């Protein structure tokens, strides 16, 4: 049994408390200097990042460079360019005082202090470093815990951080449940967690004991509605791009398709054709691989329980963790595959004739992280969004919103709470302080 070095980890925390108290991180010039150094070190490790992502998740270089590297750089550059403006106090109108006293009011953003960022396995670079950028642009310090399920990537993350920052400013703690449990007992000033709802509940319970503010980025069964007037060629391409990326292990991947019965067969045929032309090859590895053999077994169980509904794919290799793009037709809400987030390359199909019936079924379930609707009728699409709730939504596309540092990203209800990216990260990782002054 592995023993964790509690004293060493606690010292990292205490050193960050001490460093934050020096107020060095509150200087905007310090933040910009540190982030520029981080950018340089991050770019220098491009090859190591891509190699690690291939080893852990089977991500090809093109996907790794965009989803894990370029998105971080885009956000980093945007934040560096705007920190000075965001950090300025904002003057606001004042309520008049009796007697004619002159009043001034302003809003300021203050860093919380020492933050704890818990990264996931599915996009282990982007979803660890993007929150880190948010923590640092507001003047916090940060302790990162990368996912133990992607050990090669975790090693590279630690190397980047150690080269870019002093440990009293940013540090990495490697480990699993034991280390996380220990860290959650520390009196952090803010916690940012990305991962499953089950672990999110544990993190939230730990934060509640000490009244620590936090952000939870979770997941859920994100529906994809395809109406009878949709451009089916476009829908097949964009649903595929969103579903098969990272072998289906994306928190905002279309979890299932709710399609009008008049076009269901056509859509499935077009998806089959697109998959054959884009992802089929001599091996199953074109869409990456599942994070663990246990998850492969879990996904295989969905297929085994719905053998009569399998219309495409279904093959997998337990040893290599590769899993084929898979389609299930005539699925019902009672099927095992519909009971929780799939987090793999299996796409079930349900049908509707009356959209109100479909929306009622969707609204009976926990609120998803994303909702997608494909239709050429703007009024129909808007009506779907007006009658549903989700963290975010897209019309005639999937996944694209996650890559924009100009849009807030986050969940609602069971899919999490708190928004980040760009200026929204600045707001999330800082306390908005009202300051009133009488003259």
Short mmCIF file of C-alpha atoms in Angstrom, two decimals:
data_model
loop_
_atom_site.label_atom_id
_atom_site.label_comp_id
_atom_site.label_asym_id
_atom_site.label_seq_id
_atom_site.Cartn_x
_atom_site.Cartn_y
_atom_site.Cartn_z
CA UNK A 1 0.00 0.00 0.00
CA UNK A 2 1.35 3.41 -1.04
CA UNK A 3 1.80 5.93 1.76
CA UNK A 4 1.31 9.58 0.93
CA UNK A 5 3.65 12.25 2.25
CA UNK A 6 1.12 14.35 4.16
CA UNK A 7 3.72 16.73 5.57
CA UNK A 8 5.19 17.46 2.15
CA UNK A 9 1.78 18.19 0.64
CA UNK A 10 0.74 20.34 3.57
CA UNK A 11 3.99 22.31 3.30
CA UNK A 12 3.15 23.14 -0.34
CA UNK A 13 -0.18 24.50 0.83
CA UNK A 14 1.35 26.52 3.66
CA UNK A 15 4.09 27.91 1.41
CA UNK A 16 1.41 29.13 -0.99
CA UNK A 17 -0.51 30.76 1.87
CA UNK A 18 2.67 32.56 2.88
CA UNK A 19 3.48 33.63 -0.67
CA UNK A 20 -0.02 34.93 -1.32
CA UNK A 21 0.26 37.03 1.84
CA UNK A 22 3.22 38.91 0.32
CA UNK A 23 0.73 40.43 -2.15
CA UNK A 24 3.14 39.89 -5.06
CA UNK A 25 0.46 38.10 -7.06
CA UNK A 26 -1.82 41.13 -6.91
CA UNK A 27 0.45 43.18 -9.18
CA UNK A 28 -0.90 42.96 -12.71
CA UNK A 29 2.64 43.18 -14.10
CA UNK A 30 3.58 40.08 -12.08
CA UNK A 31 0.60 38.14 -13.45
CA UNK A 32 1.41 39.04 -17.05
CA UNK A 33 5.09 38.18 -16.62
CA UNK A 34 4.26 34.79 -15.11
CA UNK A 35 1.72 33.90 -17.78
CA UNK A 36 4.12 34.84 -20.58
CA UNK A 37 6.74 32.57 -19.04
CA UNK A 38 4.16 29.79 -18.76
CA UNK A 39 3.29 30.24 -22.44
CA UNK A 40 6.91 29.85 -23.48
CA UNK A 41 7.41 26.69 -21.42
CA UNK A 42 4.06 25.25 -22.53
CA UNK A 43 4.86 25.67 -26.23
CA UNK A 44 8.31 24.13 -25.74
CA UNK A 45 6.63 20.93 -24.51
CA UNK A 46 4.32 20.50 -27.52
CA UNK A 47 5.90 17.23 -28.62
CA UNK A 48 5.90 15.81 -25.09
CA UNK A 49 2.23 16.73 -24.65
CA UNK A 50 1.24 15.08 -27.93
CA UNK A 51 3.25 11.93 -27.18
CA UNK A 52 1.69 11.65 -23.72
CA UNK A 53 -1.84 12.12 -25.06
CA UNK A 54 -1.25 9.38 -27.62
CA UNK A 55 0.03 7.03 -24.92
CA UNK A 56 -2.81 7.66 -22.47
CA UNK A 57 -5.80 8.30 -24.75
CA UNK A 58 -4.75 7.45 -28.29
CA UNK A 59 -5.28 11.06 -29.42
CA UNK A 60 -3.83 11.78 -32.82
CA UNK A 61 -1.55 14.78 -33.15
CA UNK A 62 -4.04 16.93 -35.06
CA UNK A 63 -6.69 16.57 -32.36
CA UNK A 64 -4.14 17.01 -29.57
CA UNK A 65 -2.66 20.17 -31.06
CA UNK A 66 -6.05 21.81 -31.44
CA UNK A 67 -8.15 20.62 -28.49
CA UNK A 68 -5.40 20.42 -25.89
CA UNK A 69 -2.80 22.99 -26.99
CA UNK A 70 -4.21 25.64 -29.31
CA UNK A 71 -7.32 26.24 -27.21
CA UNK A 72 -5.11 26.85 -24.17
CA UNK A 73 -2.91 29.24 -26.15
CA UNK A 74 -5.90 31.13 -27.54
CA UNK A 75 -7.30 31.67 -24.07
CA UNK A 76 -3.91 32.50 -22.62
CA UNK A 77 -3.19 35.16 -25.25
CA UNK A 78 -6.65 36.66 -24.89
CA UNK A 79 -6.32 36.89 -21.12
CA UNK A 80 -2.81 38.36 -21.23
CA UNK A 81 -4.05 41.06 -23.62
CA UNK A 82 -6.97 41.97 -21.37
CA UNK A 83 -5.82 41.55 -17.76
CA UNK A 84 -4.97 45.22 -17.32
CA UNK A 85 -8.41 46.34 -18.45
CA UNK A 86 -10.30 43.72 -16.44
CA UNK A 87 -8.34 44.48 -13.27
CA UNK A 88 -9.23 48.19 -13.24
CA UNK A 89 -11.76 49.36 -10.65
CA UNK A 90 -15.14 50.12 -12.20
CA UNK A 91 -16.95 53.30 -11.13
CA UNK A 92 -20.71 52.90 -10.67
CA UNK A 93 -23.50 55.36 -9.82
CA UNK A 94 -24.04 56.14 -6.16
CA UNK A 95 -27.26 56.47 -4.23
CA UNK A 96 -27.65 60.10 -3.09
CA UNK A 97 -27.06 60.75 0.61
CA UNK A 98 -29.26 63.01 2.78
CA UNK A 99 -27.55 66.34 3.38
CA UNK A 100 -25.82 66.43 0.02
CA UNK A 101 -22.73 64.44 1.03
CA UNK A 102 -20.63 63.45 -1.95
CA UNK A 103 -20.49 59.71 -2.46
CA UNK A 104 -18.36 57.64 -4.81
CA UNK A 105 -18.90 53.95 -5.50
CA UNK A 106 -16.75 51.45 -7.32
CA UNK A 107 -16.32 47.73 -7.91
CA UNK A 108 -13.01 45.94 -7.49
CA UNK A 109 -11.94 42.34 -8.13
CA UNK A 110 -9.93 40.63 -5.42
CA UNK A 111 -8.20 37.25 -5.69
CA UNK A 112 -9.48 34.59 -3.31
CA UNK A 113 -6.07 33.25 -2.29
CA UNK A 114 -4.87 29.66 -2.60
CA UNK A 115 -6.93 27.68 -5.11
CA UNK A 116 -7.22 23.94 -5.68
CA UNK A 117 -7.78 22.78 -9.28
CA UNK A 118 -8.72 19.14 -9.88
CA UNK A 119 -8.25 18.10 -13.50
CA UNK A 120 -10.06 15.33 -15.43
CA UNK A 121 -8.71 12.59 -17.68
CA UNK A 122 -10.59 13.28 -20.91
CA UNK A 123 -8.93 16.57 -21.89
CA UNK A 124 -6.24 16.48 -19.23
CA UNK A 125 -4.14 19.37 -20.55
CA UNK A 126 -6.83 21.84 -21.61
CA UNK A 127 -9.15 21.21 -18.65
CA UNK A 128 -6.32 21.56 -16.14
CA UNK A 129 -4.52 24.56 -17.61
CA UNK A 130 -7.57 26.57 -18.67
CA UNK A 131 -8.81 26.88 -15.07
CA UNK A 132 -5.22 27.60 -14.01
CA UNK A 133 -5.15 30.58 -16.35
CA UNK A 134 -8.32 31.84 -14.68
CA UNK A 135 -6.79 31.45 -11.24
CA UNK A 136 -3.61 33.28 -12.17
CA UNK A 137 -5.08 36.22 -14.10
CA UNK A 138 -6.93 37.22 -10.94
CA UNK A 139 -3.87 36.97 -8.67
CA UNK A 140 -4.40 33.63 -6.93
CA UNK A 141 -1.91 30.85 -6.31
CA UNK A 142 -2.80 27.30 -7.34
CA UNK A 143 -2.28 23.66 -6.49
CA UNK A 144 -3.11 21.32 -9.36
CA UNK A 145 -3.99 17.65 -9.15
CA UNK A 146 -3.96 16.06 -12.61
CA UNK A 147 -5.95 12.90 -13.21
CA UNK A 148 -4.24 9.69 -12.15
CA UNK A 149 -5.97 7.97 -15.09
CA UNK A 150 -3.68 9.73 -17.57
CA UNK A 151 -0.27 9.22 -15.93
CA UNK A 152 1.88 10.19 -18.90
CA UNK A 153 0.09 13.48 -19.31
CA UNK A 154 0.19 14.11 -15.56
CA UNK A 155 3.96 13.73 -15.68
CA UNK A 156 4.26 16.30 -18.47
CA UNK A 157 1.93 18.72 -16.68
CA UNK A 158 4.14 18.51 -13.58
CA UNK A 159 7.24 19.13 -15.67
CA UNK A 160 5.73 22.20 -17.34
CA UNK A 161 4.59 23.66 -14.03
CA UNK A 162 7.93 23.06 -12.32
CA UNK A 163 9.77 24.82 -15.16
CA UNK A 164 7.36 27.73 -15.41
CA UNK A 165 6.56 28.55 -11.78
CA UNK A 166 7.95 28.50 -8.26
CA UNK A 167 6.09 25.88 -6.15
CA UNK A 168 4.92 28.52 -3.69
CA UNK A 169 3.02 30.06 -6.62
CA UNK A 170 1.87 27.04 -8.66
CA UNK A 171 2.49 23.41 -7.74
CA UNK A 172 1.36 19.94 -8.83
CA UNK A 173 0.40 17.16 -6.46
CA UNK A 174 0.21 13.77 -8.12
CA UNK A 175 -2.03 11.05 -6.78
CA UNK A 176 -5.50 9.57 -6.58
CA UNK A 177 -8.23 9.26 -3.96
CA UNK A 178 -5.93 9.43 -0.94
CA UNK A 179 -4.19 12.60 -2.06
CA UNK A 180 -7.43 14.24 -3.11
CA UNK A 181 -9.05 13.41 0.23
CA UNK A 182 -6.11 14.96 2.06
CA UNK A 183 -6.15 18.10 -0.07
CA UNK A 184 -9.90 18.56 0.32
CA UNK A 185 -9.38 18.79 4.07
CA UNK A 186 -7.17 21.88 3.67
CA UNK A 187 -8.76 25.33 4.08
CA UNK A 188 -8.43 26.40 0.45
CA UNK A 189 -9.86 29.74 -0.62
CA UNK A 190 -11.42 28.35 -3.82
CA UNK A 191 -11.88 24.92 -5.43
CA UNK A 192 -12.37 24.19 -9.13
CA UNK A 193 -13.36 20.64 -10.06
CA UNK A 194 -13.92 19.05 -13.46
CA UNK A 195 -15.17 15.46 -13.54
CA UNK A 196 -18.06 13.17 -12.76
CA UNK A 197 -21.14 14.09 -10.77
CA UNK A 198 -20.40 11.39 -8.19
CA UNK A 199 -16.97 12.81 -7.37
CA UNK A 200 -18.38 16.31 -7.67
CA UNK A 201 -20.72 15.55 -4.77
CA UNK A 202 -17.73 14.49 -2.66
CA UNK A 203 -15.85 17.68 -3.52
CA UNK A 204 -18.88 19.84 -2.79
CA UNK A 205 -19.49 18.13 0.55
CA UNK A 206 -15.86 18.70 1.55
CA UNK A 207 -16.05 22.36 0.51
CA UNK A 208 -19.31 22.82 2.43
CA UNK A 209 -17.67 21.75 5.69
CA UNK A 210 -15.37 24.78 5.47
CA UNK A 211 -17.66 27.10 3.45
CA UNK A 212 -15.19 27.13 0.57
CA UNK A 213 -16.59 28.61 -2.68
CA UNK A 214 -16.22 26.35 -5.68
CA UNK A 215 -16.98 25.67 -9.31
CA UNK A 216 -18.17 22.25 -10.46
CA UNK A 217 -17.83 21.33 -14.15
CA UNK A 218 -19.67 18.03 -14.46
CA UNK A 219 -21.52 16.40 -17.37
CA UNK A 220 -24.75 14.59 -18.07
CA UNK A 221 -26.71 13.19 -20.97
CA UNK A 222 -26.59 15.99 -23.52
CA UNK A 223 -29.45 15.56 -26.02
CA UNK A 224 -29.20 16.19 -29.74
CA UNK A 225 -32.57 16.95 -31.36
CA UNK A 226 -32.84 16.49 -35.13
CA UNK A 227 -36.05 17.83 -36.65
CA UNK A 228 -37.63 16.68 -39.92
CA UNK A 229 -36.49 19.84 -41.74
CA UNK A 230 -32.81 19.53 -40.73
CA UNK A 231 -29.99 19.41 -43.25
CA UNK A 232 -29.18 15.73 -42.69
CA UNK A 233 -25.80 15.74 -44.41
CA UNK A 234 -24.72 18.60 -42.20
CA UNK A 235 -26.23 16.98 -39.13
CA UNK A 236 -24.44 13.66 -39.77
CA UNK A 237 -21.09 15.40 -40.14
CA UNK A 238 -21.42 17.68 -37.14
CA UNK A 239 -22.94 15.08 -34.83
CA UNK A 240 -20.09 12.75 -35.75
CA UNK A 241 -17.48 15.43 -35.10
CA UNK A 242 -18.93 16.04 -31.65
CA UNK A 243 -19.58 12.41 -30.71
CA UNK A 244 -16.48 10.59 -31.92
CA UNK A 245 -13.92 13.20 -30.83
CA UNK A 246 -11.72 11.73 -28.09
CA UNK A 247 -13.54 8.39 -28.52
CA UNK A 248 -16.74 9.88 -27.12
CA UNK A 249 -15.09 10.92 -23.86
CA UNK A 250 -16.20 14.54 -23.98
CA UNK A 251 -18.42 16.04 -21.30
CA UNK A 252 -20.50 17.92 -23.90
CA UNK A 253 -20.61 15.17 -26.54
CA UNK A 254 -24.08 14.43 -27.92
CA UNK A 255 -25.11 11.62 -25.58
CA UNK A 256 -28.13 10.54 -27.60
CA UNK A 257 -30.09 11.64 -30.67
CA UNK A 258 -33.78 12.46 -30.44
CA UNK A 259 -34.79 12.43 -34.13
CA UNK A 260 -38.12 12.98 -35.86
CA UNK A 261 -39.34 9.58 -37.02
CA UNK A 262 -39.80 10.78 -40.63
CA UNK A 263 -36.03 11.25 -41.08
CA UNK A 264 -34.56 8.74 -38.62
CA UNK A 265 -33.62 6.10 -41.18
CA UNK A 266 -32.09 8.68 -43.49
CA UNK A 267 -30.02 10.18 -40.69
CA UNK A 268 -28.73 6.79 -39.56
CA UNK A 269 -27.78 5.90 -43.14
CA UNK A 270 -25.89 9.16 -43.52
CA UNK A 271 -24.11 8.63 -40.21
CA UNK A 272 -23.06 5.14 -41.28
CA UNK A 273 -21.69 6.52 -44.53
CA UNK A 274 -19.85 9.32 -42.77
CA UNK A 275 -18.32 6.96 -40.22
CA UNK A 276 -17.16 4.57 -42.94
CA UNK A 277 -15.55 7.35 -44.95
CA UNK A 278 -13.97 9.12 -41.99
CA UNK A 279 -13.13 6.71 -39.19
CA UNK A 280 -12.96 3.18 -40.56
CA UNK A 281 -9.56 1.66 -41.24
CA UNK A 282 -7.44 -1.39 -40.66
CA UNK A 283 -7.60 -0.82 -36.89
CA UNK A 284 -10.11 0.54 -34.38
CA UNK A 285 -7.75 3.31 -33.32
CA UNK A 286 -8.88 6.18 -35.53
CA UNK A 287 -11.07 7.75 -32.84
CA UNK A 288 -8.65 7.19 -29.98
CA UNK A 289 -9.07 4.80 -27.08
CA UNK A 290 -11.03 4.48 -23.87
CA UNK A 291 -9.27 5.59 -20.69
CA UNK A 292 -9.42 2.22 -18.90
CA UNK A 293 -10.33 -1.43 -19.41
CA UNK A 294 -13.06 -1.08 -16.80
CA UNK A 295 -14.73 1.60 -18.87
CA UNK A 296 -14.42 -0.58 -21.97
CA UNK A 297 -16.26 -3.33 -20.08
CA UNK A 298 -18.90 -0.83 -18.98
CA UNK A 299 -19.50 0.30 -22.56
CA UNK A 300 -19.54 -3.29 -23.79
CA UNK A 301 -22.27 -3.95 -21.25
CA UNK A 302 -24.51 -1.38 -22.91
CA UNK A 303 -24.12 -3.16 -26.23
CA UNK A 304 -24.64 -6.60 -24.71
CA UNK A 305 -27.87 -5.42 -23.11
CA UNK A 306 -29.15 -4.06 -26.44
CA UNK A 307 -27.86 -6.57 -29.02
CA UNK A 308 -31.09 -6.43 -30.99
CA UNK A 309 -30.71 -2.63 -31.30
CA UNK A 310 -27.17 -2.57 -32.64
CA UNK A 311 -27.17 -1.21 -36.20
CA UNK A 312 -23.53 -0.25 -36.62
CA UNK A 313 -20.18 -0.94 -34.99
CA UNK A 314 -20.01 -2.53 -31.55
CA UNK A 315 -16.50 -3.94 -31.89
CA UNK A 316 -13.84 -3.26 -29.28
CA UNK A 317 -10.46 -4.49 -28.08
CA UNK A 318 -10.19 -4.80 -24.32
CA UNK A 319 -6.40 -5.10 -24.36
CA UNK A 320 -5.72 -1.97 -26.43
CA UNK A 321 -8.82 -0.11 -25.13
CA UNK A 322 -9.98 0.77 -28.64
CA UNK A 323 -13.71 0.98 -29.24
CA UNK A 324 -15.56 1.32 -32.53
CA UNK A 325 -18.03 4.09 -33.35
CA UNK A 326 -21.37 2.45 -32.53
CA UNK A 327 -25.01 3.21 -33.32
CA UNK A 328 -28.05 1.84 -31.43
CA UNK A 329 -31.53 2.21 -32.93
CA UNK A 330 -35.04 1.93 -31.43
CA UNK A 331 -33.73 2.76 -27.96
CA UNK A 332 -36.14 3.56 -25.13
CA UNK A 333 -35.69 5.44 -21.87
CA UNK A 334 -35.74 2.11 -20.04
CA UNK A 335 -32.59 0.79 -21.76
CA UNK A 336 -29.40 0.61 -19.70
CA UNK A 337 -27.59 2.95 -22.09
CA UNK A 338 -30.07 5.72 -21.20
CA UNK A 339 -29.64 5.53 -17.43
CA UNK A 340 -26.45 7.57 -17.14
CA UNK A 341 -23.93 9.52 -19.21
CA UNK A 342 -22.33 7.14 -21.72
CA UNK A 343 -18.88 8.77 -22.00
CA UNK A 344 -17.87 6.62 -24.93
CA UNK A 345 -18.46 6.23 -28.69
CA UNK A 346 -21.97 4.75 -28.46
CA UNK A 347 -24.80 6.83 -29.93
CA UNK A 348 -28.40 5.76 -29.16
CA UNK A 349 -31.41 6.91 -31.22
CA UNK A 350 -34.87 7.75 -29.91
CA UNK A 351 -37.68 9.07 -32.10
CA UNK A 352 -40.50 11.56 -31.76
CA UNK A 353 -43.42 12.85 -33.81
CA UNK A 354 -44.53 15.58 -31.43
CA UNK A 355 -41.64 17.73 -30.22
CA UNK A 356 -43.52 18.60 -27.03
CA UNK A 357 -43.49 14.93 -26.04
CA UNK A 358 -39.74 14.78 -26.62
CA UNK A 359 -39.09 17.95 -24.63
CA UNK A 360 -41.23 16.67 -21.77
CA UNK A 361 -39.09 13.52 -21.60
CA UNK A 362 -35.88 15.55 -21.69
CA UNK A 363 -37.14 17.86 -18.96
CA UNK A 364 -37.93 14.92 -16.68
CA UNK A 365 -34.21 14.17 -16.50
CA UNK A 366 -31.36 16.06 -14.81
CA UNK A 367 -30.33 19.21 -16.66
CA UNK A 368 -27.56 18.43 -19.16
CA UNK A 369 -24.32 20.30 -19.75
CA UNK A 370 -25.24 20.98 -23.39
CA UNK A 371 -28.21 20.69 -25.71
CA UNK A 372 -28.06 20.57 -29.50
CA UNK A 373 -30.83 21.13 -32.01
CA UNK A 374 -30.67 20.70 -35.78
CA UNK A 375 -33.37 22.48 -37.76
CA UNK A 376 -33.67 24.95 -40.65
CA UNK A 377 -36.56 26.63 -38.83
CA UNK A 378 -35.22 29.34 -36.51
CA UNK A 379 -38.52 29.64 -34.68
CA UNK A 380 -38.55 25.89 -33.98
CA UNK A 381 -34.96 25.94 -32.71
CA UNK A 382 -35.61 28.94 -30.48
CA UNK A 383 -38.75 27.31 -29.14
CA UNK A 384 -36.76 24.18 -28.19
CA UNK A 385 -34.25 26.31 -26.29
CA UNK A 386 -37.04 28.29 -24.59
CA UNK A 387 -38.65 25.09 -23.31
CA UNK A 388 -35.50 23.36 -22.03
CA UNK A 389 -32.63 24.08 -19.65
CA UNK A 390 -28.99 23.18 -20.19
CA UNK A 391 -25.60 24.57 -19.33
CA UNK A 392 -25.11 25.78 -22.89
CA UNK A 393 -26.66 25.09 -26.28
CA UNK A 394 -25.93 25.10 -30.01
CA UNK A 395 -28.09 25.27 -33.11
CA UNK A 396 -26.95 23.21 -36.12
CA UNK A 397 -23.58 22.35 -34.56
CA UNK A 398 -22.01 20.50 -31.64
CA UNK A 399 -19.02 21.07 -29.35
CA UNK A 400 -17.92 24.35 -30.95
CA UNK A 401 -18.98 26.53 -28.02
CA UNK A 402 -16.47 24.85 -25.71
CA UNK A 403 -13.58 26.19 -27.75
CA UNK A 404 -14.56 29.86 -27.54
CA UNK A 405 -12.89 31.99 -24.87
CA UNK A 406 -15.50 34.65 -25.67
CA UNK A 407 -18.37 32.52 -24.36
CA UNK A 408 -18.95 31.38 -20.77
CA UNK A 409 -18.80 27.63 -20.32
CA UNK A 410 -20.43 25.69 -17.52
CA UNK A 411 -23.36 23.65 -16.33
CA UNK A 412 -26.66 24.08 -14.55
CA UNK A 413 -28.23 21.89 -11.89
CA UNK A 414 -26.82 18.37 -11.99
CA UNK A 415 -24.37 19.30 -14.75
CA UNK A 416 -22.55 21.71 -12.45
CA UNK A 417 -22.42 25.39 -11.66
CA UNK A 418 -20.06 28.28 -12.29
CA UNK A 419 -18.82 29.61 -15.64
CA UNK A 420 -15.33 30.12 -16.97
CA UNK A 421 -13.22 30.95 -20.07
CA UNK A 422 -11.76 34.35 -20.82
CA UNK A 423 -13.28 37.21 -18.82
CA UNK A 424 -15.72 34.77 -17.22
CA UNK A 425 -12.73 33.00 -15.64
CA UNK A 426 -11.56 36.34 -14.28
CA UNK A 427 -14.96 36.83 -12.68
CA UNK A 428 -15.15 33.25 -11.38
CA UNK A 429 -11.76 33.29 -9.69
CA UNK A 430 -12.16 36.70 -8.06
CA UNK A 431 -14.33 38.24 -5.38
CA UNK A 432 -16.33 41.25 -6.58
CA UNK A 433 -15.90 43.81 -3.84
CA UNK A 434 -18.11 46.89 -3.54
CA UNK A 435 -16.29 49.98 -2.23
CA UNK A 436 -18.18 53.12 -1.13
CA UNK A 437 -16.46 56.32 -0.08
CA UNK A 438 -17.89 59.51 1.44
CA UNK A 439 -16.08 62.76 0.81
#
